[in-house]
């Protein structure tokens, strides 16, 4: 199967791809390590020695270079290195006249894992084409968008659409006081607020008192609501009404998205 799979490991996720190639490990190893071969399929130019412990630099056509380091260099079996916090591991296992390529990556930011899976899927398609002697496919915006949506559905991971997350609706950090969570607020004519929250890392709201009713829906991930000392585990699709006067706190796991309808105005927007 060419699609990547996702495994949750605590607060992190691991992407895994397997591709059966009709070429021996030695040939595929060159595609993974030789700069001229990498140019056919890898998304950046890599500079640095190809040996364990070597520092790497990753260059795009624009922007500052990224950095990384090789942790395992065992030709033609295992290559492992970091790239801007992401761990990339390539394994080649003999399989008849060819080999099985196993690629795993642990993204530093799980919030973008569907996008990352889509990008690596394209890269591996082009790697296969390169070792087969075929030209790489050009970037297809429509196919990328469709595949990204497919991965988001497969993984149960998504994000709020761009028209909801404009800078004009962003909650200020001083008002939210919740590191690791992005929030966007919308005001109702009757004084209520609707807030969208996306946890980019594990986060704890700390204890609060509610002076208005709140309707909470978990769209994705896991949210632990503690109300008057009692823990309530809320997964995707769960909803809860928090009554006025309740003593509450909440814990987000990384990647969780929630919707909060507040019976009053609580949050201020970030300054323009």
PDB file of C-alpha atoms in Angstrom:
ATOM      1  CA  UNK A   1       0.000   0.000   0.000  1.00  0.00           C
ATOM      2  CA  UNK A   2       1.429   3.359  -1.022  1.00  0.00           C
ATOM      3  CA  UNK A   3      -0.450   5.459   1.510  1.00  0.00           C
ATOM      4  CA  UNK A   4       1.227   6.332   4.782  1.00  0.00           C
ATOM      5  CA  UNK A   5      -0.106   5.140   8.118  1.00  0.00           C
ATOM      6  CA  UNK A   6      -0.229   7.020  11.384  1.00  0.00           C
ATOM      7  CA  UNK A   7       0.632   5.729  14.851  1.00  0.00           C
ATOM      8  CA  UNK A   8       0.165   7.755  18.023  1.00  0.00           C
ATOM      9  CA  UNK A   9       3.025   7.468  20.516  1.00  0.00           C
ATOM     10  CA  UNK A  10       2.063   9.360  23.651  1.00  0.00           C
ATOM     11  CA  UNK A  11       1.878  13.019  22.679  1.00  0.00           C
ATOM     12  CA  UNK A  12       3.652  12.419  19.363  1.00  0.00           C
ATOM     13  CA  UNK A  13       2.705  10.778  16.098  1.00  0.00           C
ATOM     14  CA  UNK A  14       4.735   8.631  13.715  1.00  0.00           C
ATOM     15  CA  UNK A  15       4.172   8.517   9.965  1.00  0.00           C
ATOM     16  CA  UNK A  16       5.174   5.301   8.190  1.00  0.00           C
ATOM     17  CA  UNK A  17       5.376   4.508   4.495  1.00  0.00           C
ATOM     18  CA  UNK A  18       6.304   1.219   2.827  1.00  0.00           C
ATOM     19  CA  UNK A  19       7.201   0.970  -0.850  1.00  0.00           C
ATOM     20  CA  UNK A  20       8.259  -2.241  -2.629  1.00  0.00           C
ATOM     21  CA  UNK A  21      10.836  -1.375  -5.268  1.00  0.00           C
ATOM     22  CA  UNK A  22      12.140  -3.562  -8.082  1.00  0.00           C
ATOM     23  CA  UNK A  23      15.722  -2.445  -7.520  1.00  0.00           C
ATOM     24  CA  UNK A  24      18.424  -3.710  -5.114  1.00  0.00           C
ATOM     25  CA  UNK A  25      19.148  -1.811  -1.902  1.00  0.00           C
ATOM     26  CA  UNK A  26      22.443  -0.462  -3.282  1.00  0.00           C
ATOM     27  CA  UNK A  27      20.690   1.418  -6.088  1.00  0.00           C
ATOM     28  CA  UNK A  28      18.000   2.846  -3.836  1.00  0.00           C
ATOM     29  CA  UNK A  29      20.656   3.825  -1.271  1.00  0.00           C
ATOM     30  CA  UNK A  30      22.294   6.031  -3.901  1.00  0.00           C
ATOM     31  CA  UNK A  31      18.928   7.715  -4.477  1.00  0.00           C
ATOM     32  CA  UNK A  32      18.724   8.416  -0.728  1.00  0.00           C
ATOM     33  CA  UNK A  33      22.235   9.784  -0.279  1.00  0.00           C
ATOM     34  CA  UNK A  34      23.755  11.034  -3.549  1.00  0.00           C
ATOM     35  CA  UNK A  35      23.122  14.750  -4.127  1.00  0.00           C
ATOM     36  CA  UNK A  36      22.510  14.348  -7.864  1.00  0.00           C
ATOM     37  CA  UNK A  37      20.002  11.561  -7.240  1.00  0.00           C
ATOM     38  CA  UNK A  38      18.291  13.448  -4.410  1.00  0.00           C
ATOM     39  CA  UNK A  39      17.635  16.355  -6.774  1.00  0.00           C
ATOM     40  CA  UNK A  40      15.092  14.190  -8.639  1.00  0.00           C
ATOM     41  CA  UNK A  41      12.763  13.723  -5.695  1.00  0.00           C
ATOM     42  CA  UNK A  42      13.805  15.258  -2.343  1.00  0.00           C
ATOM     43  CA  UNK A  43      12.146  18.611  -1.499  1.00  0.00           C
ATOM     44  CA  UNK A  44      15.390  20.411  -0.556  1.00  0.00           C
ATOM     45  CA  UNK A  45      19.078  20.399  -1.443  1.00  0.00           C
ATOM     46  CA  UNK A  46      21.123  18.725   1.301  1.00  0.00           C
ATOM     47  CA  UNK A  47      24.674  19.798   2.098  1.00  0.00           C
ATOM     48  CA  UNK A  48      26.927  17.955   4.530  1.00  0.00           C
ATOM     49  CA  UNK A  49      29.060  14.831   4.828  1.00  0.00           C
ATOM     50  CA  UNK A  50      27.279  11.514   4.505  1.00  0.00           C
ATOM     51  CA  UNK A  51      28.416   9.903   7.757  1.00  0.00           C
ATOM     52  CA  UNK A  52      27.127   9.368  11.274  1.00  0.00           C
ATOM     53  CA  UNK A  53      27.331  12.532  13.359  1.00  0.00           C
ATOM     54  CA  UNK A  54      27.569  14.867  10.364  1.00  0.00           C
ATOM     55  CA  UNK A  55      25.768  18.206  10.487  1.00  0.00           C
ATOM     56  CA  UNK A  56      23.399  18.844   7.600  1.00  0.00           C
ATOM     57  CA  UNK A  57      21.926  21.935   5.971  1.00  0.00           C
ATOM     58  CA  UNK A  58      18.760  21.929   3.881  1.00  0.00           C
ATOM     59  CA  UNK A  59      18.268  24.553   1.182  1.00  0.00           C
ATOM     60  CA  UNK A  60      15.145  25.622  -0.680  1.00  0.00           C
ATOM     61  CA  UNK A  61      15.128  28.102  -3.552  1.00  0.00           C
ATOM     62  CA  UNK A  62      14.005  30.811  -1.112  1.00  0.00           C
ATOM     63  CA  UNK A  63      14.311  31.376   2.617  1.00  0.00           C
ATOM     64  CA  UNK A  64      16.887  30.510   5.235  1.00  0.00           C
ATOM     65  CA  UNK A  65      18.405  26.998   5.232  1.00  0.00           C
ATOM     66  CA  UNK A  66      17.235  24.385   7.702  1.00  0.00           C
ATOM     67  CA  UNK A  67      19.557  22.302   9.859  1.00  0.00           C
ATOM     68  CA  UNK A  68      19.824  18.663  10.896  1.00  0.00           C
ATOM     69  CA  UNK A  69      22.191  15.886  11.860  1.00  0.00           C
ATOM     70  CA  UNK A  70      22.805  12.292  10.758  1.00  0.00           C
ATOM     71  CA  UNK A  71      22.319   9.869  13.646  1.00  0.00           C
ATOM     72  CA  UNK A  72      22.551   6.549  11.752  1.00  0.00           C
ATOM     73  CA  UNK A  73      24.490   5.892   8.544  1.00  0.00           C
ATOM     74  CA  UNK A  74      24.629   2.151   7.774  1.00  0.00           C
ATOM     75  CA  UNK A  75      24.822   1.592   3.991  1.00  0.00           C
ATOM     76  CA  UNK A  76      22.838   0.187   2.346  1.00  0.00           C
ATOM     77  CA  UNK A  77      20.459  -0.558   5.194  1.00  0.00           C
ATOM     78  CA  UNK A  78      19.601   2.375   7.471  1.00  0.00           C
ATOM     79  CA  UNK A  79      19.816   6.147   7.155  1.00  0.00           C
ATOM     80  CA  UNK A  80      18.443   8.339   9.922  1.00  0.00           C
ATOM     81  CA  UNK A  81      18.718  12.081  10.428  1.00  0.00           C
ATOM     82  CA  UNK A  82      16.866  15.091  11.769  1.00  0.00           C
ATOM     83  CA  UNK A  83      15.520  18.020   9.807  1.00  0.00           C
ATOM     84  CA  UNK A  84      14.346  21.049  11.784  1.00  0.00           C
ATOM     85  CA  UNK A  85      13.077  18.892  14.639  1.00  0.00           C
ATOM     86  CA  UNK A  86      11.550  16.157  12.456  1.00  0.00           C
ATOM     87  CA  UNK A  87      13.146  12.703  12.650  1.00  0.00           C
ATOM     88  CA  UNK A  88      13.492  10.943   9.267  1.00  0.00           C
ATOM     89  CA  UNK A  89      14.442   7.258   9.089  1.00  0.00           C
ATOM     90  CA  UNK A  90      14.968   5.271   5.879  1.00  0.00           C
ATOM     91  CA  UNK A  91      15.341   1.484   5.974  1.00  0.00           C
ATOM     92  CA  UNK A  92      16.072  -0.807   3.016  1.00  0.00           C
ATOM     93  CA  UNK A  93      15.278  -4.496   3.357  1.00  0.00           C
ATOM     94  CA  UNK A  94      16.192  -6.994   0.606  1.00  0.00           C
ATOM     95  CA  UNK A  95      13.080  -8.434  -1.028  1.00  0.00           C
ATOM     96  CA  UNK A  96      13.848 -10.907  -3.827  1.00  0.00           C
ATOM     97  CA  UNK A  97      15.540  -9.029  -6.664  1.00  0.00           C
ATOM     98  CA  UNK A  98      14.352  -5.740  -5.200  1.00  0.00           C
ATOM     99  CA  UNK A  99      13.873  -4.241  -1.762  1.00  0.00           C
ATOM    100  CA  UNK A 100      11.321  -2.908   0.660  1.00  0.00           C
ATOM    101  CA  UNK A 101      11.759   0.757   1.498  1.00  0.00           C
ATOM    102  CA  UNK A 102      10.391   1.644   4.941  1.00  0.00           C
ATOM    103  CA  UNK A 103      10.277   5.365   5.656  1.00  0.00           C
ATOM    104  CA  UNK A 104       9.216   6.633   9.073  1.00  0.00           C
ATOM    105  CA  UNK A 105       9.118  10.173  10.323  1.00  0.00           C
ATOM    106  CA  UNK A 106       8.186  11.740  13.642  1.00  0.00           C
ATOM    107  CA  UNK A 107       7.037  15.295  12.887  1.00  0.00           C
ATOM    108  CA  UNK A 108       7.947  17.982  15.371  1.00  0.00           C
ATOM    109  CA  UNK A 109       4.501  19.559  14.859  1.00  0.00           C
ATOM    110  CA  UNK A 110       1.698  16.991  14.765  1.00  0.00           C
ATOM    111  CA  UNK A 111      -0.811  19.680  13.811  1.00  0.00           C
ATOM    112  CA  UNK A 112       0.433  19.556  10.204  1.00  0.00           C
ATOM    113  CA  UNK A 113       0.754  15.778   9.915  1.00  0.00           C
ATOM    114  CA  UNK A 114      -1.854  15.421   7.118  1.00  0.00           C
ATOM    115  CA  UNK A 115       0.038  17.998   5.058  1.00  0.00           C
ATOM    116  CA  UNK A 116       3.354  16.288   5.840  1.00  0.00           C
ATOM    117  CA  UNK A 117       1.958  12.898   4.809  1.00  0.00           C
ATOM    118  CA  UNK A 118       0.794  14.382   1.520  1.00  0.00           C
ATOM    119  CA  UNK A 119       4.192  15.922   0.840  1.00  0.00           C
ATOM    120  CA  UNK A 120       6.120  12.731   1.603  1.00  0.00           C
ATOM    121  CA  UNK A 121       3.662  10.702  -0.488  1.00  0.00           C
ATOM    122  CA  UNK A 122       4.538  12.906  -3.474  1.00  0.00           C
ATOM    123  CA  UNK A 123       8.262  12.655  -2.711  1.00  0.00           C
ATOM    124  CA  UNK A 124       8.151   8.862  -2.561  1.00  0.00           C
ATOM    125  CA  UNK A 125       6.204   8.727  -5.835  1.00  0.00           C
ATOM    126  CA  UNK A 126       9.007  10.737  -7.422  1.00  0.00           C
ATOM    127  CA  UNK A 127      11.664   8.560  -5.755  1.00  0.00           C
ATOM    128  CA  UNK A 128      10.064   5.495  -7.349  1.00  0.00           C
ATOM    129  CA  UNK A 129       9.992   7.263 -10.706  1.00  0.00           C
ATOM    130  CA  UNK A 130      13.652   8.271 -10.347  1.00  0.00           C
ATOM    131  CA  UNK A 131      14.971   4.756  -9.611  1.00  0.00           C
ATOM    132  CA  UNK A 132      12.817   3.446 -12.481  1.00  0.00           C
ATOM    133  CA  UNK A 133      14.418   5.967 -14.820  1.00  0.00           C
ATOM    134  CA  UNK A 134      11.248   8.026 -15.306  1.00  0.00           C
ATOM    135  CA  UNK A 135      10.834  11.802 -14.941  1.00  0.00           C
ATOM    136  CA  UNK A 136       9.380  13.207 -11.748  1.00  0.00           C
ATOM    137  CA  UNK A 137       5.776  14.325 -11.807  1.00  0.00           C
ATOM    138  CA  UNK A 138       5.259  18.062 -11.689  1.00  0.00           C
ATOM    139  CA  UNK A 139       3.386  19.666  -8.835  1.00  0.00           C
ATOM    140  CA  UNK A 140      -0.362  19.195  -9.269  1.00  0.00           C
ATOM    141  CA  UNK A 141      -2.232  21.573  -6.963  1.00  0.00           C
ATOM    142  CA  UNK A 142      -5.582  19.802  -7.364  1.00  0.00           C
ATOM    143  CA  UNK A 143      -4.098  16.360  -6.666  1.00  0.00           C
ATOM    144  CA  UNK A 144      -2.204  17.710  -3.660  1.00  0.00           C
ATOM    145  CA  UNK A 145      -5.395  19.231  -2.267  1.00  0.00           C
ATOM    146  CA  UNK A 146      -7.382  16.021  -2.811  1.00  0.00           C
ATOM    147  CA  UNK A 147      -4.676  13.830  -1.266  1.00  0.00           C
ATOM    148  CA  UNK A 148      -4.306  16.180   1.702  1.00  0.00           C
ATOM    149  CA  UNK A 149      -8.049  15.953   2.341  1.00  0.00           C
ATOM    150  CA  UNK A 150      -7.849  12.152   2.054  1.00  0.00           C
ATOM    151  CA  UNK A 151      -5.055  11.957   4.625  1.00  0.00           C
ATOM    152  CA  UNK A 152      -6.914  14.289   6.981  1.00  0.00           C
ATOM    153  CA  UNK A 153      -9.923  11.958   6.738  1.00  0.00           C
ATOM    154  CA  UNK A 154      -7.774   8.810   7.146  1.00  0.00           C
ATOM    155  CA  UNK A 155      -6.000  10.189  10.200  1.00  0.00           C
ATOM    156  CA  UNK A 156      -8.924  12.051  11.717  1.00  0.00           C
ATOM    157  CA  UNK A 157      -6.746  15.126  11.737  1.00  0.00           C
ATOM    158  CA  UNK A 158      -7.808  18.449  10.362  1.00  0.00           C
ATOM    159  CA  UNK A 159      -7.643  22.177  10.831  1.00  0.00           C
ATOM    160  CA  UNK A 160     -10.029  25.081  10.799  1.00  0.00           C
ATOM    161  CA  UNK A 161     -10.464  26.605   7.330  1.00  0.00           C
ATOM    162  CA  UNK A 162      -8.529  29.744   6.507  1.00  0.00           C
ATOM    163  CA  UNK A 163     -11.621  31.976   6.331  1.00  0.00           C
ATOM    164  CA  UNK A 164     -12.187  31.325  10.061  1.00  0.00           C
ATOM    165  CA  UNK A 165      -8.608  31.839  11.187  1.00  0.00           C
ATOM    166  CA  UNK A 166      -7.809  35.280   9.875  1.00  0.00           C
ATOM    167  CA  UNK A 167      -5.689  37.569  12.015  1.00  0.00           C
ATOM    168  CA  UNK A 168      -8.730  39.773  12.738  1.00  0.00           C
ATOM    169  CA  UNK A 169     -10.330  36.917  14.699  1.00  0.00           C
ATOM    170  CA  UNK A 170      -7.243  35.709  16.577  1.00  0.00           C
ATOM    171  CA  UNK A 171      -7.527  35.786  20.375  1.00  0.00           C
ATOM    172  CA  UNK A 172      -4.690  37.678  22.007  1.00  0.00           C
ATOM    173  CA  UNK A 173      -2.191  35.710  24.069  1.00  0.00           C
ATOM    174  CA  UNK A 174      -2.786  38.036  27.016  1.00  0.00           C
ATOM    175  CA  UNK A 175      -6.512  37.258  26.926  1.00  0.00           C
ATOM    176  CA  UNK A 176      -6.177  33.500  26.351  1.00  0.00           C
ATOM    177  CA  UNK A 177      -3.173  32.877  28.659  1.00  0.00           C
ATOM    178  CA  UNK A 178      -2.869  29.318  27.341  1.00  0.00           C
ATOM    179  CA  UNK A 179       0.527  28.554  25.700  1.00  0.00           C
ATOM    180  CA  UNK A 180       0.337  26.007  22.904  1.00  0.00           C
ATOM    181  CA  UNK A 181      -3.274  26.791  21.945  1.00  0.00           C
ATOM    182  CA  UNK A 182      -4.437  28.984  19.071  1.00  0.00           C
ATOM    183  CA  UNK A 183      -7.916  30.472  19.452  1.00  0.00           C
ATOM    184  CA  UNK A 184     -10.245  32.481  17.214  1.00  0.00           C
ATOM    185  CA  UNK A 185     -13.310  34.325  18.455  1.00  0.00           C
ATOM    186  CA  UNK A 186     -16.578  35.498  16.907  1.00  0.00           C
ATOM    187  CA  UNK A 187     -19.054  37.808  18.631  1.00  0.00           C
ATOM    188  CA  UNK A 188     -22.817  37.379  18.582  1.00  0.00           C
ATOM    189  CA  UNK A 189     -25.240  40.311  18.495  1.00  0.00           C
ATOM    190  CA  UNK A 190     -26.614  39.269  21.901  1.00  0.00           C
ATOM    191  CA  UNK A 191     -23.241  39.444  23.657  1.00  0.00           C
ATOM    192  CA  UNK A 192     -22.324  35.763  23.336  1.00  0.00           C
ATOM    193  CA  UNK A 193     -19.060  34.498  21.868  1.00  0.00           C
ATOM    194  CA  UNK A 194     -18.127  31.513  19.734  1.00  0.00           C
ATOM    195  CA  UNK A 195     -14.491  30.414  20.140  1.00  0.00           C
ATOM    196  CA  UNK A 196     -12.495  27.898  18.098  1.00  0.00           C
ATOM    197  CA  UNK A 197      -9.431  26.371  19.802  1.00  0.00           C
ATOM    198  CA  UNK A 198      -6.626  24.317  18.250  1.00  0.00           C
ATOM    199  CA  UNK A 199      -4.026  22.813  20.594  1.00  0.00           C
ATOM    200  CA  UNK A 200      -0.621  22.649  18.917  1.00  0.00           C
ATOM    201  CA  UNK A 201       0.809  20.972  22.030  1.00  0.00           C
ATOM    202  CA  UNK A 202      -0.518  19.557  25.308  1.00  0.00           C
ATOM    203  CA  UNK A 203      -2.059  22.369  27.336  1.00  0.00           C
ATOM    204  CA  UNK A 204      -3.780  22.953  30.667  1.00  0.00           C
ATOM    205  CA  UNK A 205      -6.233  25.815  31.159  1.00  0.00           C
ATOM    206  CA  UNK A 206      -5.790  26.036  34.911  1.00  0.00           C
ATOM    207  CA  UNK A 207      -8.750  26.399  37.248  1.00  0.00           C
ATOM    208  CA  UNK A 208     -11.446  28.924  36.340  1.00  0.00           C
ATOM    209  CA  UNK A 209     -14.870  30.001  37.550  1.00  0.00           C
ATOM    210  CA  UNK A 210     -17.664  30.345  35.019  1.00  0.00           C
ATOM    211  CA  UNK A 211     -19.939  33.378  35.380  1.00  0.00           C
ATOM    212  CA  UNK A 212     -21.941  32.343  32.296  1.00  0.00           C
ATOM    213  CA  UNK A 213     -23.053  29.118  30.637  1.00  0.00           C
ATOM    214  CA  UNK A 214     -20.744  27.407  28.134  1.00  0.00           C
ATOM    215  CA  UNK A 215     -21.446  24.828  25.429  1.00  0.00           C
ATOM    216  CA  UNK A 216     -18.355  22.733  24.591  1.00  0.00           C
ATOM    217  CA  UNK A 217     -17.909  20.412  21.594  1.00  0.00           C
ATOM    218  CA  UNK A 218     -14.736  18.385  20.893  1.00  0.00           C
ATOM    219  CA  UNK A 219     -14.210  18.247  17.137  1.00  0.00           C
ATOM    220  CA  UNK A 220     -11.009  16.222  17.174  1.00  0.00           C
ATOM    221  CA  UNK A 221      -8.610  14.744  19.697  1.00  0.00           C
ATOM    222  CA  UNK A 222      -9.128  14.502  23.453  1.00  0.00           C
ATOM    223  CA  UNK A 223     -10.150  17.053  26.059  1.00  0.00           C
ATOM    224  CA  UNK A 224     -10.338  16.344  29.782  1.00  0.00           C
ATOM    225  CA  UNK A 225     -12.867  18.566  31.528  1.00  0.00           C
ATOM    226  CA  UNK A 226     -12.590  18.811  35.308  1.00  0.00           C
ATOM    227  CA  UNK A 227     -15.776  20.257  36.752  1.00  0.00           C
ATOM    228  CA  UNK A 228     -16.217  20.748  40.495  1.00  0.00           C
ATOM    229  CA  UNK A 229     -13.387  18.244  41.076  1.00  0.00           C
ATOM    230  CA  UNK A 230     -14.689  15.509  38.741  1.00  0.00           C
ATOM    231  CA  UNK A 231     -12.808  14.489  35.554  1.00  0.00           C
ATOM    232  CA  UNK A 232     -14.833  13.965  32.384  1.00  0.00           C
ATOM    233  CA  UNK A 233     -13.049  12.543  29.316  1.00  0.00           C
ATOM    234  CA  UNK A 234     -14.370  14.040  26.103  1.00  0.00           C
ATOM    235  CA  UNK A 235     -13.306  12.596  22.737  1.00  0.00           C
ATOM    236  CA  UNK A 236     -14.186  13.654  19.200  1.00  0.00           C
ATOM    237  CA  UNK A 237     -17.913  14.212  18.781  1.00  0.00           C
ATOM    238  CA  UNK A 238     -18.622  14.647  22.515  1.00  0.00           C
ATOM    239  CA  UNK A 239     -20.407  17.721  23.813  1.00  0.00           C
ATOM    240  CA  UNK A 240     -21.006  19.145  27.260  1.00  0.00           C
ATOM    241  CA  UNK A 241     -22.895  22.067  28.784  1.00  0.00           C
ATOM    242  CA  UNK A 242     -20.975  23.788  31.586  1.00  0.00           C
ATOM    243  CA  UNK A 243     -23.375  25.667  33.870  1.00  0.00           C
ATOM    244  CA  UNK A 244     -22.830  29.136  35.235  1.00  0.00           C
ATOM    245  CA  UNK A 245     -20.996  29.128  38.573  1.00  0.00           C
ATOM    246  CA  UNK A 246     -19.077  25.893  37.914  1.00  0.00           C
ATOM    247  CA  UNK A 247     -15.432  25.541  38.977  1.00  0.00           C
ATOM    248  CA  UNK A 248     -13.640  24.043  35.976  1.00  0.00           C
ATOM    249  CA  UNK A 249     -10.335  23.343  34.289  1.00  0.00           C
ATOM    250  CA  UNK A 250      -9.477  21.664  31.004  1.00  0.00           C
ATOM    251  CA  UNK A 251      -6.604  19.675  29.537  1.00  0.00           C
ATOM    252  CA  UNK A 252      -5.951  19.486  25.795  1.00  0.00           C
ATOM    253  CA  UNK A 253      -3.868  16.767  24.151  1.00  0.00           C
ATOM    254  CA  UNK A 254      -1.796  17.981  21.210  1.00  0.00           C
ATOM    255  CA  UNK A 255      -3.841  18.209  18.012  1.00  0.00           C
ATOM    256  CA  UNK A 256      -7.190  18.640  19.772  1.00  0.00           C
ATOM    257  CA  UNK A 257      -9.698  21.069  18.270  1.00  0.00           C
ATOM    258  CA  UNK A 258     -12.677  22.332  20.253  1.00  0.00           C
ATOM    259  CA  UNK A 259     -15.611  24.699  19.811  1.00  0.00           C
ATOM    260  CA  UNK A 260     -16.848  26.796  22.738  1.00  0.00           C
ATOM    261  CA  UNK A 261     -20.107  28.769  22.729  1.00  0.00           C
ATOM    262  CA  UNK A 262     -19.909  31.209  25.630  1.00  0.00           C
ATOM    263  CA  UNK A 263     -22.893  32.920  27.202  1.00  0.00           C
ATOM    264  CA  UNK A 264     -20.906  36.128  27.572  1.00  0.00           C
ATOM    265  CA  UNK A 265     -17.899  37.958  26.218  1.00  0.00           C
ATOM    266  CA  UNK A 266     -14.640  36.632  27.610  1.00  0.00           C
ATOM    267  CA  UNK A 267     -11.875  36.924  25.018  1.00  0.00           C
ATOM    268  CA  UNK A 268     -10.203  39.904  23.398  1.00  0.00           C
ATOM    269  CA  UNK A 269      -8.701  39.879  19.922  1.00  0.00           C
ATOM    270  CA  UNK A 270      -5.034  40.267  19.222  1.00  0.00           C
ATOM    271  CA  UNK A 271      -4.084  43.819  18.182  1.00  0.00           C
ATOM    272  CA  UNK A 272      -3.981  44.334  14.433  1.00  0.00           C
TER     273      UNK A 272
END
